Structure formats: C-alpha cells, structure tokens
Short mmCIF file of C-alpha atoms in Angstrom, two decimals:
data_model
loop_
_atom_site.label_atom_id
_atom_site.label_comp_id
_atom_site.label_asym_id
_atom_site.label_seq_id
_atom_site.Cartn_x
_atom_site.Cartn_y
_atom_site.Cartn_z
CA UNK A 1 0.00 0.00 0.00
CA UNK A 2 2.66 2.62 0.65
CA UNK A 3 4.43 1.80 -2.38
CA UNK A 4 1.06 2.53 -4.55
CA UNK A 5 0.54 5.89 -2.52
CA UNK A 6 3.73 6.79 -3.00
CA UNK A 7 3.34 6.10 -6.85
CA UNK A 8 0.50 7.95 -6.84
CA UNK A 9 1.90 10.96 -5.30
CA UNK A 10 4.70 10.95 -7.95
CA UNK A 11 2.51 10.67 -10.48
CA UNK A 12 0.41 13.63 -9.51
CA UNK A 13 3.32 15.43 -9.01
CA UNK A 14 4.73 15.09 -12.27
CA UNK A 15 1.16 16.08 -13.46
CA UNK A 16 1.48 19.54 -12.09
CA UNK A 17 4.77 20.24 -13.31
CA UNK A 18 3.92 19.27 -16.72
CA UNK A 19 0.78 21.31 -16.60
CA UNK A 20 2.92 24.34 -15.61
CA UNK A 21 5.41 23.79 -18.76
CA UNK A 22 2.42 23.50 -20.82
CA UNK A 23 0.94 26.81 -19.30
CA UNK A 24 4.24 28.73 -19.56
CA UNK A 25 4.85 27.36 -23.37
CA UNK A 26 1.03 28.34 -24.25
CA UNK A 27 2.29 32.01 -22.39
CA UNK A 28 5.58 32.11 -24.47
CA UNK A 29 3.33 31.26 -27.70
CA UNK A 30 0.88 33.91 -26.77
CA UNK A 31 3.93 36.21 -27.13
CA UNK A 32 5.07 35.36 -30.85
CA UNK A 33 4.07 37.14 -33.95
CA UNK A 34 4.20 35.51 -36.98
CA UNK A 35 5.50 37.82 -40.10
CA UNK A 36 4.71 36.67 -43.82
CA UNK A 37 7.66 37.42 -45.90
CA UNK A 38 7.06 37.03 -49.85
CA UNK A 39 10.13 35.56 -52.25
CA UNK A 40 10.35 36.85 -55.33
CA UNK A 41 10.00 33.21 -56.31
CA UNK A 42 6.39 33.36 -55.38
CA UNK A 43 7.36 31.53 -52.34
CA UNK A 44 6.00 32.44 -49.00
CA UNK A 45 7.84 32.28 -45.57
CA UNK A 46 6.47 32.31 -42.19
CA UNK A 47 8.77 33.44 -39.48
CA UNK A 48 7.33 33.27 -35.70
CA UNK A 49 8.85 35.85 -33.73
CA UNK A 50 8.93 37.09 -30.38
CA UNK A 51 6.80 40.27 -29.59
CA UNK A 52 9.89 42.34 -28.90
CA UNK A 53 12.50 40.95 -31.90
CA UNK A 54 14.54 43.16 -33.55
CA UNK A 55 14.65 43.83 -36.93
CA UNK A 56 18.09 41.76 -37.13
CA UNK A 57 16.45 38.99 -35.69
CA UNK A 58 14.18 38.90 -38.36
CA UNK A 59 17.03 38.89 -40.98
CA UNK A 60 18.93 35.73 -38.48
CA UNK A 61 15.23 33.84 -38.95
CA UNK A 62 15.07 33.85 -42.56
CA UNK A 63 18.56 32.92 -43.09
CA UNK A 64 17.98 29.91 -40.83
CA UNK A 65 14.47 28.95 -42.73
CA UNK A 66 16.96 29.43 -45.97
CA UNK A 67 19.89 28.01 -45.17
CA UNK A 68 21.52 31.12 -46.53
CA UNK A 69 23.38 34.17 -44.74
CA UNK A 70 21.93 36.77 -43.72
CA UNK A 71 23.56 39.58 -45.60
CA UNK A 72 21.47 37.59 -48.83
CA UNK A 73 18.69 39.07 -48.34
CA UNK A 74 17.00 42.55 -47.98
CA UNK A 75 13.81 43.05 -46.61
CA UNK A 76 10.90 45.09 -47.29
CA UNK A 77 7.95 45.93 -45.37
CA UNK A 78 4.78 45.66 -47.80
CA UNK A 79 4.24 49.20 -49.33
CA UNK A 80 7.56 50.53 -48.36
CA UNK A 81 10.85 50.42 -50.88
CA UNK A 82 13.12 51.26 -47.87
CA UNK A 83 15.62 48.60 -46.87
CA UNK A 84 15.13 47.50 -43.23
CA UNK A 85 18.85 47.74 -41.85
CA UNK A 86 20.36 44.02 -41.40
CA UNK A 87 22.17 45.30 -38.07
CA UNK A 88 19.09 47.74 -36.38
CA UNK A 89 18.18 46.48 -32.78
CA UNK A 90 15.16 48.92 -33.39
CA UNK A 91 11.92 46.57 -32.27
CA UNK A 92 10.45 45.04 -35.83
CA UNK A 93 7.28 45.35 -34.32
CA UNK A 94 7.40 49.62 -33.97
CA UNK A 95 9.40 49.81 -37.67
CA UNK A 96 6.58 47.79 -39.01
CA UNK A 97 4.04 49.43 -37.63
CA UNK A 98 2.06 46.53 -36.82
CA UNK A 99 2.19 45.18 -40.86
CA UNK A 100 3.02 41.78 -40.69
CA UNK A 101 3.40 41.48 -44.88
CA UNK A 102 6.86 41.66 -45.74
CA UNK A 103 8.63 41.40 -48.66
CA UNK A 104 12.42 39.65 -49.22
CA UNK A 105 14.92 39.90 -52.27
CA UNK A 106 17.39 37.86 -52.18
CA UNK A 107 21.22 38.55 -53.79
CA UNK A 108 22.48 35.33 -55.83
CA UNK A 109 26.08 36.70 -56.42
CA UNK A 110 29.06 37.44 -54.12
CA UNK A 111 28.34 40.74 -51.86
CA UNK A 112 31.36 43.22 -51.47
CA UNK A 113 31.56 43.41 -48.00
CA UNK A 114 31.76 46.79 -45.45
CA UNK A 115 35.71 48.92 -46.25
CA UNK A 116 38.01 48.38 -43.56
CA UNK A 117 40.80 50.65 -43.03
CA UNK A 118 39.07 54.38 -43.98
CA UNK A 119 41.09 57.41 -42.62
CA UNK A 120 39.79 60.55 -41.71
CA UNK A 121 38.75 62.10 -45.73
CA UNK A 122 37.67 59.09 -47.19
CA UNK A 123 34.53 58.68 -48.34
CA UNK A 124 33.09 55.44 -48.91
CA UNK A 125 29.83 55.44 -50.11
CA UNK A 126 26.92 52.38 -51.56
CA UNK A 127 25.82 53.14 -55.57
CA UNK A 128 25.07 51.94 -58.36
CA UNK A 129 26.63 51.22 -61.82
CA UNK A 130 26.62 50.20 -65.47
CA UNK A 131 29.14 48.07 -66.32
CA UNK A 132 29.13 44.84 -69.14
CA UNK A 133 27.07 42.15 -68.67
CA UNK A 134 28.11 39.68 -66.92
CA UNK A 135 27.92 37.04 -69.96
CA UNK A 136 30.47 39.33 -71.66
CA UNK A 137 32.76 38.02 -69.39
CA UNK A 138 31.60 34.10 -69.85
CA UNK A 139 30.19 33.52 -66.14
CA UNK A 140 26.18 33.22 -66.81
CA UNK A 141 23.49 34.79 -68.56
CA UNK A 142 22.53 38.37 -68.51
CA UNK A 143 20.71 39.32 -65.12
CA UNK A 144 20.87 42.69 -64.64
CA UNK A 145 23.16 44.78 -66.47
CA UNK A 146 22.86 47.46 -62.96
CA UNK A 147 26.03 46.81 -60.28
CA UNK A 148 25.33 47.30 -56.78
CA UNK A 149 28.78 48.18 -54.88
CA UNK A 150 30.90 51.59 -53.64
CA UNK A 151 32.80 54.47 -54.52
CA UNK A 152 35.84 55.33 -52.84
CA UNK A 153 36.48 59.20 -52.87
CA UNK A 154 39.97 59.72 -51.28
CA UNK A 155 40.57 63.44 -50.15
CA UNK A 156 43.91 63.46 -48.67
CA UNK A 157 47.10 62.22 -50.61
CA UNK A 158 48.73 59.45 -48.44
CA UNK A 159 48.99 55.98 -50.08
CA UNK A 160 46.10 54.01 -48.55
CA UNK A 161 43.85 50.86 -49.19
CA UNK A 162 40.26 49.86 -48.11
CA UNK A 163 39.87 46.05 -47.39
CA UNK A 164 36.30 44.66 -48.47
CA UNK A 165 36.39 42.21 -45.89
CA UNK A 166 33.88 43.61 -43.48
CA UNK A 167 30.33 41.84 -42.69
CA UNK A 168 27.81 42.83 -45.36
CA UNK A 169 25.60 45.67 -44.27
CA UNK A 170 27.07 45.02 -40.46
CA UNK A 171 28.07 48.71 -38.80
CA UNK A 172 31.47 49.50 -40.09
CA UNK A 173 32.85 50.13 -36.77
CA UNK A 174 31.80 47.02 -35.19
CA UNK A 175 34.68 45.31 -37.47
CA UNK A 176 33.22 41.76 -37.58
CA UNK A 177 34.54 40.06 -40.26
CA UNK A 178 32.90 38.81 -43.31
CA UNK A 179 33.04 35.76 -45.80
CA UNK A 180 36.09 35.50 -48.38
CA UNK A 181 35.28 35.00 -51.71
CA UNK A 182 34.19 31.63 -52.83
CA UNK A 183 33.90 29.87 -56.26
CA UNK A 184 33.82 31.99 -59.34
CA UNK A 185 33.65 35.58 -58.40
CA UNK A 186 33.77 38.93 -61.16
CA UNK A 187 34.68 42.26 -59.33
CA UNK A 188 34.06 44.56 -61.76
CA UNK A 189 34.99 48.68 -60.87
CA UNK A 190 34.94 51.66 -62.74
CA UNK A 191 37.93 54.00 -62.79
CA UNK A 192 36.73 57.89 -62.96
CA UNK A 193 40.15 59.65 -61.74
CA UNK A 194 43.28 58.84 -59.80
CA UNK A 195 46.05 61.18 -58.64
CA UNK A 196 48.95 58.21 -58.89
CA UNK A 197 49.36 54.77 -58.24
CA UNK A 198 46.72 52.58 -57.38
CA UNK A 199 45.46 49.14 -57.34
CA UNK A 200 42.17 47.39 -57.74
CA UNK A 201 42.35 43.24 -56.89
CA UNK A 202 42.06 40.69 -53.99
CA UNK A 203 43.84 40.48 -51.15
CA UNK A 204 45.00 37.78 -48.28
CA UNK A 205 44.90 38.02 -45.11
CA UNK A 206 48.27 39.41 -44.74
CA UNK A 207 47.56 42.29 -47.31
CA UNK A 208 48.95 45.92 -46.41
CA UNK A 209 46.73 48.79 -46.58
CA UNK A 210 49.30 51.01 -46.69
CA UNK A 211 51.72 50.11 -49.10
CA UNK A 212 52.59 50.60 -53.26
CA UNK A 213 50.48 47.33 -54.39
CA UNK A 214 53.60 46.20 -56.92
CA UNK A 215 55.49 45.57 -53.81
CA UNK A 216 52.78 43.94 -51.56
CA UNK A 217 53.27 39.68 -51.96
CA UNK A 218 49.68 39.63 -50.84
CA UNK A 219 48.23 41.68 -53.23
CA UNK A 220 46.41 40.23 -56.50
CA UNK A 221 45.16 42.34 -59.52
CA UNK A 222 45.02 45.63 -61.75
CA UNK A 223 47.82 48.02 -61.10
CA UNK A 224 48.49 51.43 -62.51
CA UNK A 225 51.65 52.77 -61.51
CA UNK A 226 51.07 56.31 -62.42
CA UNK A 227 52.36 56.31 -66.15
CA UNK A 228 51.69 52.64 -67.07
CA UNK A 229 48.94 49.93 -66.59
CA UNK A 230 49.88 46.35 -65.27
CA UNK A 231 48.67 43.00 -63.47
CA UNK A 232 50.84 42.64 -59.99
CA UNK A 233 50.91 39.45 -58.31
CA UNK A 234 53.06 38.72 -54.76
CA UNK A 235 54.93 41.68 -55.35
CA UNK A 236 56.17 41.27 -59.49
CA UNK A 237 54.18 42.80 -62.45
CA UNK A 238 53.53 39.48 -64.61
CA UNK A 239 52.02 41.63 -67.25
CA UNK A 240 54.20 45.67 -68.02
CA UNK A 241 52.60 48.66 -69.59
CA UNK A 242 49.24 47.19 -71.19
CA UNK A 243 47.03 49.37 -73.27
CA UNK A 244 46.09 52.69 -71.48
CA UNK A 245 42.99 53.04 -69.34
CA UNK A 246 40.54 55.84 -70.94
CA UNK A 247 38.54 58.39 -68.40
CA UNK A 248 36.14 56.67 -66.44
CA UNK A 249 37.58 53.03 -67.93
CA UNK A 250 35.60 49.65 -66.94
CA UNK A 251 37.72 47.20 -65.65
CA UNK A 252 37.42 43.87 -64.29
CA UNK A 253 38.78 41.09 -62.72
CA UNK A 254 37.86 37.28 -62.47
CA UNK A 255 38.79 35.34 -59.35
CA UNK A 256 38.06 31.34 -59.27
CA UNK A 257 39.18 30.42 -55.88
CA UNK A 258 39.03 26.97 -56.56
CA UNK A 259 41.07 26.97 -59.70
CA UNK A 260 42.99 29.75 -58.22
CA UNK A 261 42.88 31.40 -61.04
CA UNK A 262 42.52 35.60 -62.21
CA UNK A 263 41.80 37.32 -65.21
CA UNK A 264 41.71 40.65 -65.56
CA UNK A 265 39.88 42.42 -68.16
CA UNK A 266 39.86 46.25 -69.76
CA UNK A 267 36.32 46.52 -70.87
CA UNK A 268 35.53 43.02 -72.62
CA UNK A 269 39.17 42.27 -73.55
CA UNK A 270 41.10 40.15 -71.83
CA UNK A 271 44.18 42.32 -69.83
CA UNK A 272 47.41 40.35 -69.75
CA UNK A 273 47.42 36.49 -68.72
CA UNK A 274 45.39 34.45 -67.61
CA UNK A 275 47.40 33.89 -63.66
CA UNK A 276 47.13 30.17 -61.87
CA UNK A 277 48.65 30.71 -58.88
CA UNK A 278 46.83 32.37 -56.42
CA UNK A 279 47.08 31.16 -53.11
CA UNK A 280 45.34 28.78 -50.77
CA UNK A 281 44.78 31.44 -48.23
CA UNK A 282 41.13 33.36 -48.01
CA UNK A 283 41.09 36.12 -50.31
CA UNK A 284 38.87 39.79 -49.78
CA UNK A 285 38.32 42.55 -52.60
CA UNK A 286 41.34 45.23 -52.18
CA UNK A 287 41.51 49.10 -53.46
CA UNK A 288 44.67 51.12 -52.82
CA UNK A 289 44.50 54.82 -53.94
CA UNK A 290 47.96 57.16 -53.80
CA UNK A 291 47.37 60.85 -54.85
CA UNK A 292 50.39 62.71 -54.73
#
C-alpha cells in the first residue's frame, strides 16, 4: 500500500509540473508574432517571432528557414521600398508598424563586404553602376546589367587601401569580419580619376593597406603605376605597360578560388594572362588609392 501511494503521489506530481510547462509554453506562444515574408520566387515564408524581436532577428530567422546568410537578403515591409537595416536592434514590431506582410529579395552573387581601413577624408559610399554584362565576361546569362557596390572618394594624398572584408551591411565600426570569396567571383569597378598609383584586386589576409600594391606579396590584380597599366601578383608585375585606361575606364577582374585562377579584363578584352597561382589562403576585394 505505501508503495502505490507513494506512486500515486509521484505521479500527480509530475502532473502539475507538466501542466505548468504546458501553461508557460502556451504564455511564451501567446507572445510570438508571426511575419509573412514574400520571395520573389512566389514563395512564402512564415517566421514566428517574439513580440519584442529586432529587426536583425528577423534577418537571423530567414537565413535559418533558408539556409543562406543573412547579408542575402534585404527586406521590405509591404508598401515601403526602404531597406530594413540588417544590423538595427530597433523593435520590428514599432518599424513595421504593426504590418506583418513583408517582402524579401534575395542577392544570388558574391556581396562586397563593409571597407576596412578608412582614414579621416575618405569617403566610402553604396551606388550603383553600369558596367558589361556579366555574360560578356563568360560567367552566366545576362541578369541585370545594374552593379550594386561603392565608390571610394579619397581626399587626402597618403597611399592608402580599403579592405572589403567587413560583414555585409554590419556597422562598419563594429569590425566583424565577413566571408572571403568563394567559387567563381567577377569584381568589376569603374575608374573615374586617380592622382597616382593605385590598385584594384584581392587580397589575403596578410595584405597591407598602406603600401605601393607592386610591392605587396599579398596583393592580386590591376595596377596602374602612375604612367603605365599592369597586373601585380606577390609583389612582381607578370604583365608591363598594357594598353592605357581611358577616363572613367571599366575594368574587371575574375577570381576562381578553386582553380585559383585571375583574369583581368579592360572593358571586354582580356588584360594580360590568364594567372594560376593564387594562393590557398582566403582572399577579400582590395583598393589602394595614392594621390600625390
């Protein structure tokens, strides 16, 4: 008889406390919103959200449901064309104003990360550009003809370089670091003015942002040296004095990281040879301005 009271007991018990976790998960439900977010695939996601989430946790939930990174997407609240900010600890809830339709585009190419290294008179700003088409350079079909990247303005005349290996869209100053480049990746820049020297390629790790690119052995790419236009790679020009680079001059540059290869490109036309030894180590998009 004890034995079955004392079963008993446990068993009730355990009833209450399991009643209680029910309770408090039927509270904690109470608290979620769920937020529709429409693909441009047609697609529809539903991401559950506490009442107080941010707007970044709503960018960390549909990476998750994705399987992508965050810094993929951008999202929209319905009616709006503003970008909500990937990084805002603003409440989604008071941004959205109580809409719960949202709207998601999603980036399919590599995404040049926030510049690391800006002194005091550089001005690094997000725009937009024509360049060629991507399939003039043999990597896919024509998607949009429009670049999405940055202009570097540099106002005062040391020799300095901006590393592109910040998180996507992440505060500048909060210097987390972001994804090398993986796969098959075209950087493709536009050249309005330079004072002097300069570079425009990839970078390790171990790249200087403060030093003449010809003489940096982590530096990979286009390099003018003032009076003549060459490819540099660890620290030799392995193409001299190619064909001049006209005002406002489209370059471009094609990185396989699993080949290791580059090619770099003056408009459509291939710009020296093809290199096949890049290295092993993680590589980030590099610009080094000198104005004398």
């Amino acid at each position: 008889m004890e034995d079955n009271v004392e079963n008993h007991e446990a068993k009730q018990t355990c009833g209450v406390a399991s009643d209680a976790k029910d309770q408090s998960l039927s509270a904690d439900m109470a608290k979620m919103v769920t937020y529709t977010v429409a693909m441009v695939d047609g697609s529809e996601v539903d991401l559950a959200l506490a009442a107080d989430a941010t707007v970044s946790n709503a960018y960390e939930a549909l990476a998750v449901q994705r399987g992508l990174p965050k810094y993929r997407f951008k999202l929209f609240v319905k009616g709006s064309d503003v970008t909500l900010p990937i990084a805002s600890r603003d409440r989604l809830a008071e941004i959205t104003q109580g809409e719960r339709d949202m709207f998601a585009v999603m980036f399919h190419g590599a995404i040049l990360g926030e510049g690391l290294g800006l002194q005091d008179g550089d001005q690094l700003e997000d725009v937009t550009f024509e360049h060629h088409p991507l399939s003039a350079f043999g990597v896919s079909e024509d998607i949009d003809e429009t670049c999405t990247g940055k202009r570097l303005s540099r106002l005062n005349g040391a020799m300095h370089g901006v590393v592109f290996k910040g998180m996507p869209f992440e505060p500048r100053e909060a210097r987390a670091v972001g994804p090398p480049l993986s796969g098959r990746v075209l950087i493709r820049a536009v050249l309005h003015h330079h004072g002097y020297a300069l570079g425009i390629g990839v970078g390790t790790p171990e790249v200087s942002d403060n030093r003449d690119p010809e003489h940096d052995p982590a530096f990979f790419g286009l390099y003018h040296g003032g009076s003549s236009t060459n490819v540099c790679a660890r620290a030799n020009r392995i193409y001299r004095v190619g064909p001049a680079w006209p005002p406002d001059a489209k370059l471009a540059i094609l990185i396989d990281t699993d080949k290791r290869t580059m090619q770099c490109y003056l408009d459509t036309e291939e710009f020296g040879p093809l290199y096949e030894d890049l290295p092993e180590d993680p590589l980030w998009p590099v610009l080094v301005l000198w104005q004398e």
